[in-house]
PDB file of C-alpha atoms in Angstrom:
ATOM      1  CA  UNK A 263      21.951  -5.710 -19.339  1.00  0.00           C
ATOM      2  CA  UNK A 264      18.543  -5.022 -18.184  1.00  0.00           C
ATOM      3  CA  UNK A 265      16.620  -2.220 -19.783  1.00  0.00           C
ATOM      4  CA  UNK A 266      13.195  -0.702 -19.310  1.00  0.00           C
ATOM      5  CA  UNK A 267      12.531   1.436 -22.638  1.00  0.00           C
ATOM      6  CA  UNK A 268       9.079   3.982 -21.784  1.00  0.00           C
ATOM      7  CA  UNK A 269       7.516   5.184 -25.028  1.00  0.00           C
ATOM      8  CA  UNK A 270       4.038   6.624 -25.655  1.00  0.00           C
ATOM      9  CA  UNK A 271       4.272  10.173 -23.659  1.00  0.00           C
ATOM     10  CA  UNK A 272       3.909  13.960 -24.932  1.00  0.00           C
ATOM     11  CA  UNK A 273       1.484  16.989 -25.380  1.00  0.00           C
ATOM     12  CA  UNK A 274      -2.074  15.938 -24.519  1.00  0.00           C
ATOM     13  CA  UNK A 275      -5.266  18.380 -24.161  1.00  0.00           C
ATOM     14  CA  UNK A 276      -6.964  17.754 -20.779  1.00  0.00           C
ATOM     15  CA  UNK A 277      -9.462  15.044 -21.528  1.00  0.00           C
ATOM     16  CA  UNK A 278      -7.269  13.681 -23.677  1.00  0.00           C
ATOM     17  CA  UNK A 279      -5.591  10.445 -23.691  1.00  0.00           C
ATOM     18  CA  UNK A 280      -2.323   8.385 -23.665  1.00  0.00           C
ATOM     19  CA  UNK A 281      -0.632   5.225 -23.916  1.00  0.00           C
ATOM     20  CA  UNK A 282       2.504   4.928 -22.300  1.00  0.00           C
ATOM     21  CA  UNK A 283       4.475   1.418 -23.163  1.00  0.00           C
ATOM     22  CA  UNK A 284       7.295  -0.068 -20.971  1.00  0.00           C
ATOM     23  CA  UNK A 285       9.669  -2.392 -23.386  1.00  0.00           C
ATOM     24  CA  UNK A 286      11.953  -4.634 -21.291  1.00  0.00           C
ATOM     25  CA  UNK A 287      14.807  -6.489 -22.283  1.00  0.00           C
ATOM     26  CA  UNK A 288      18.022  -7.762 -20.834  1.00  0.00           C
ATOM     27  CA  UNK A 289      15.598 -10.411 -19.516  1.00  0.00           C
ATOM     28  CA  UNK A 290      12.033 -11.562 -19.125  1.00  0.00           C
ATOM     29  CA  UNK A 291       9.306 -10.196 -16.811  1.00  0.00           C
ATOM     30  CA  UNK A 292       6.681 -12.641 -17.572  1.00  0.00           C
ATOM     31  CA  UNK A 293       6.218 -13.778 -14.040  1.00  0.00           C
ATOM     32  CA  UNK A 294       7.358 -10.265 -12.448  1.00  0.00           C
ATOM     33  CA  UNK A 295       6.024  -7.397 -11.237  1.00  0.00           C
ATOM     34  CA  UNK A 296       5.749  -3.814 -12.771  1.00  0.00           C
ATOM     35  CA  UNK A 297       4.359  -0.933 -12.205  1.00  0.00           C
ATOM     36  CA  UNK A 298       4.792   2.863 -13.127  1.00  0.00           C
ATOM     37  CA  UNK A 299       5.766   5.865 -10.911  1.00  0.00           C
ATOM     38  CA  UNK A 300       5.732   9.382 -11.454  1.00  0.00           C
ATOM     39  CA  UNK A 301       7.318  12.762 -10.325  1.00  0.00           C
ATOM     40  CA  UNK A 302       5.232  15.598 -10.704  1.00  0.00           C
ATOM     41  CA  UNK A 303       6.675  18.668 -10.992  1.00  0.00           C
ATOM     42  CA  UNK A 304       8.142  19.612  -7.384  1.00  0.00           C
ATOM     43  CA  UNK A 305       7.374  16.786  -5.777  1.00  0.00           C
ATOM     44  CA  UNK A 306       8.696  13.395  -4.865  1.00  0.00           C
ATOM     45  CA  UNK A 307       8.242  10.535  -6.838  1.00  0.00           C
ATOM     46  CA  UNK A 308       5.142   8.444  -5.906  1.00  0.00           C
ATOM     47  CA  UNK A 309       3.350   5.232  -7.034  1.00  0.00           C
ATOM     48  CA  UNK A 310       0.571   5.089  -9.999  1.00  0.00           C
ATOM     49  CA  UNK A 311      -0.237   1.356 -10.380  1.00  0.00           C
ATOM     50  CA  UNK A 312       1.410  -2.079 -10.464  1.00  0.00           C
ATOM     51  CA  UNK A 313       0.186  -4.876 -11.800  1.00  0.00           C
ATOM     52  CA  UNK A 314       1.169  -8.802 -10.757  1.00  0.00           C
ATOM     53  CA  UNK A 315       3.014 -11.659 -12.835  1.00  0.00           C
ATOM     54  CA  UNK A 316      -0.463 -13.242 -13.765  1.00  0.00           C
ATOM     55  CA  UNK A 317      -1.902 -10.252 -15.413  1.00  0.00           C
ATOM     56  CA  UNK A 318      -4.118  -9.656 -12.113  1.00  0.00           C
ATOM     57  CA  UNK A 319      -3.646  -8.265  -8.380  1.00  0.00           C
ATOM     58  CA  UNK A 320      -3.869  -4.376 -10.084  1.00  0.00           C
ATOM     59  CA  UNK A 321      -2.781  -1.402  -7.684  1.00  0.00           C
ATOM     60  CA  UNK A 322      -3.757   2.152  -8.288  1.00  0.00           C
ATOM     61  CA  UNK A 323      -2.862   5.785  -6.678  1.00  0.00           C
ATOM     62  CA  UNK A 324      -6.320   7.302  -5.459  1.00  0.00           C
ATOM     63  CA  UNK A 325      -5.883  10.234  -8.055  1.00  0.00           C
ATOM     64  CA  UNK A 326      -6.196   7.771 -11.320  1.00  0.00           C
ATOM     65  CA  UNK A 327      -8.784   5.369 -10.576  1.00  0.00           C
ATOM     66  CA  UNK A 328     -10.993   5.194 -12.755  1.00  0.00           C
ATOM     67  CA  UNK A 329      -8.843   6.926 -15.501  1.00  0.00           C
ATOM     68  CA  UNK A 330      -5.167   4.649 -15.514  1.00  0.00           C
ATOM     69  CA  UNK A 331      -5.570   1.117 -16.563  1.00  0.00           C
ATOM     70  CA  UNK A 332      -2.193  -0.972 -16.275  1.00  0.00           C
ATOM     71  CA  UNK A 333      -2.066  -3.525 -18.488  1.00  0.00           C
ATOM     72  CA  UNK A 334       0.797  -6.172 -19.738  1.00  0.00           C
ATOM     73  CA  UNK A 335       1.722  -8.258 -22.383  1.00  0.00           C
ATOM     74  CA  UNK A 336       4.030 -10.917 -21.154  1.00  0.00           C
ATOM     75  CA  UNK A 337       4.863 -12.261 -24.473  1.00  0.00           C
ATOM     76  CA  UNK A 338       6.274  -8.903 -25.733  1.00  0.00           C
ATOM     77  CA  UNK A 339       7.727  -8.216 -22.083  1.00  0.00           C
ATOM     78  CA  UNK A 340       6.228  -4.806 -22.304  1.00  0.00           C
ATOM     79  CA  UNK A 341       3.315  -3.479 -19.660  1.00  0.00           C
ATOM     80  CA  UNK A 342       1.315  -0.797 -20.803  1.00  0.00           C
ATOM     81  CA  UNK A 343      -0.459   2.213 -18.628  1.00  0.00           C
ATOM     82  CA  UNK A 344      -3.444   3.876 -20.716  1.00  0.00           C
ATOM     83  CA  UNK A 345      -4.133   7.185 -19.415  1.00  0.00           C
ATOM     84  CA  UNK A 346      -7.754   8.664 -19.580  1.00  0.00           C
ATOM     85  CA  UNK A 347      -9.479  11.948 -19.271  1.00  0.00           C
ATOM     86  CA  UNK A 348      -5.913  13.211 -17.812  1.00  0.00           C
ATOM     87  CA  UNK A 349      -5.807  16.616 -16.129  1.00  0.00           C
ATOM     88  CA  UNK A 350      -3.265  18.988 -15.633  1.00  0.00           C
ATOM     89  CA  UNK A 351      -2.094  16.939 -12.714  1.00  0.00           C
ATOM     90  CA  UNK A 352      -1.197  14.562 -14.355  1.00  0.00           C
ATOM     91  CA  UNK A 353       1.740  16.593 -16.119  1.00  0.00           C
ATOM     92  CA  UNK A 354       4.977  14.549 -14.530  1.00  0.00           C
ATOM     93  CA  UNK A 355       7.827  12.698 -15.900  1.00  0.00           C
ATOM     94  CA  UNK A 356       6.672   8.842 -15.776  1.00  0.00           C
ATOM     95  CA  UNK A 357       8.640   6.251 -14.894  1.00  0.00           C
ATOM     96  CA  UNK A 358       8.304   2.198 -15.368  1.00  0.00           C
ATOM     97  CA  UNK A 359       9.657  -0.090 -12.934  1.00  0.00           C
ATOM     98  CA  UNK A 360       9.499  -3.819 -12.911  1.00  0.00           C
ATOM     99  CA  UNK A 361      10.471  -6.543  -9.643  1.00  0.00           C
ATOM    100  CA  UNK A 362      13.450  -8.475  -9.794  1.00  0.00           C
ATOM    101  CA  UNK A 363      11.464 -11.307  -8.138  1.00  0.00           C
ATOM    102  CA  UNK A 364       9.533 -14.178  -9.747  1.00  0.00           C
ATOM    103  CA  UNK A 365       6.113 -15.277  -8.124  1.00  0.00           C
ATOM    104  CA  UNK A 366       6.410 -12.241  -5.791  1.00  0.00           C
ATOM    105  CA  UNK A 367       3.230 -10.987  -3.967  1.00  0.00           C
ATOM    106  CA  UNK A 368       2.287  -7.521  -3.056  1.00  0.00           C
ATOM    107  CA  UNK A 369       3.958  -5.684  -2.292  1.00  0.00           C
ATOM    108  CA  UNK A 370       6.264  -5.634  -4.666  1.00  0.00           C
ATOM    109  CA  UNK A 371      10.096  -4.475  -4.664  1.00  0.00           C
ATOM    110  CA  UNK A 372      10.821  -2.705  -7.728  1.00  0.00           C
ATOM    111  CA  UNK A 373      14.412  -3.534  -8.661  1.00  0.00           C
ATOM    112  CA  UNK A 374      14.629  -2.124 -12.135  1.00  0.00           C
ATOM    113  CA  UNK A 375      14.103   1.332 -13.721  1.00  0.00           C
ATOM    114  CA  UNK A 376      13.506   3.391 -16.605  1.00  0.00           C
ATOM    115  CA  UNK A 377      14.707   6.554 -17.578  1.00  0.00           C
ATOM    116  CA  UNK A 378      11.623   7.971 -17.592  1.00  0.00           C
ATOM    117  CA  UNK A 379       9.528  10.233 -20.035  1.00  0.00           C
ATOM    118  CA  UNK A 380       7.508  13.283 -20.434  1.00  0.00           C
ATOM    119  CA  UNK A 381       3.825  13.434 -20.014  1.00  0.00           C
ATOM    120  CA  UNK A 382       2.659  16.942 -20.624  1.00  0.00           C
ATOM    121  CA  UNK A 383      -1.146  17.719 -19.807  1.00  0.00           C
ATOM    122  CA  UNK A 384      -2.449  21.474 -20.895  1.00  0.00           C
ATOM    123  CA  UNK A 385      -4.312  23.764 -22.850  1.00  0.00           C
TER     124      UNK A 385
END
């Protein structure tokens, strides 16, 4: 069974920061896709960043470039979104996702999903 574990959210300050980790197991993701999603409060889910097999061919919303880095480690299976100088709109429940595909190119069909978790961003 496939499972995408998130870990790494809470209560942050704005200006604060976060590390959100995506453990996968049921099977490898070293030459897939992932990215992470979010739903903010009231509104649909939408896209944050992705990042390709290789490590490379990052993908960000407009709102967290700059701040979001996506990052992976392919031999712990586990992709990583640091979150920087995060604002109030950032507050959402974050999901990670990861492409059933190997080799796939952008962009990407995300097969697999988390359960999501918390990010909470206020004074």
């Amino acid at each position: 069974q496939v499972q995408l574990v998130e870990s790494g959210g809470g209560l942050v300050q704005p200006g604060g920061s976060l590390r959100l980790s995506c453990a996968a197991s049921g099977r490898t993701f070293s030459t897939s896709a992932m990215g992470w999603f979010r739903q903010i409060p009231g509104k649909a889910r939408e896209f944050v960043a992705s990042i390709g097999w290789a490590g490379g061919d990052t993908y960000y919303v407009d709102s967290v470039k700059g701040r979001f880095t996506i990052s992976r480690d392919n031999a712990k299976n586990t992709v990583y979104l640091q979150m920087n100088s995060l604002k109030p709109e950032d507050t959402a429940v974050y999901y990670c996702a990861a492409d059933a595909r190997t080799f796939s190119l952008y962009p990407y069909q995300f097969d697999y999903w988390g359960q999501g978790i918390q990010v909470q961003v206020s004074s």
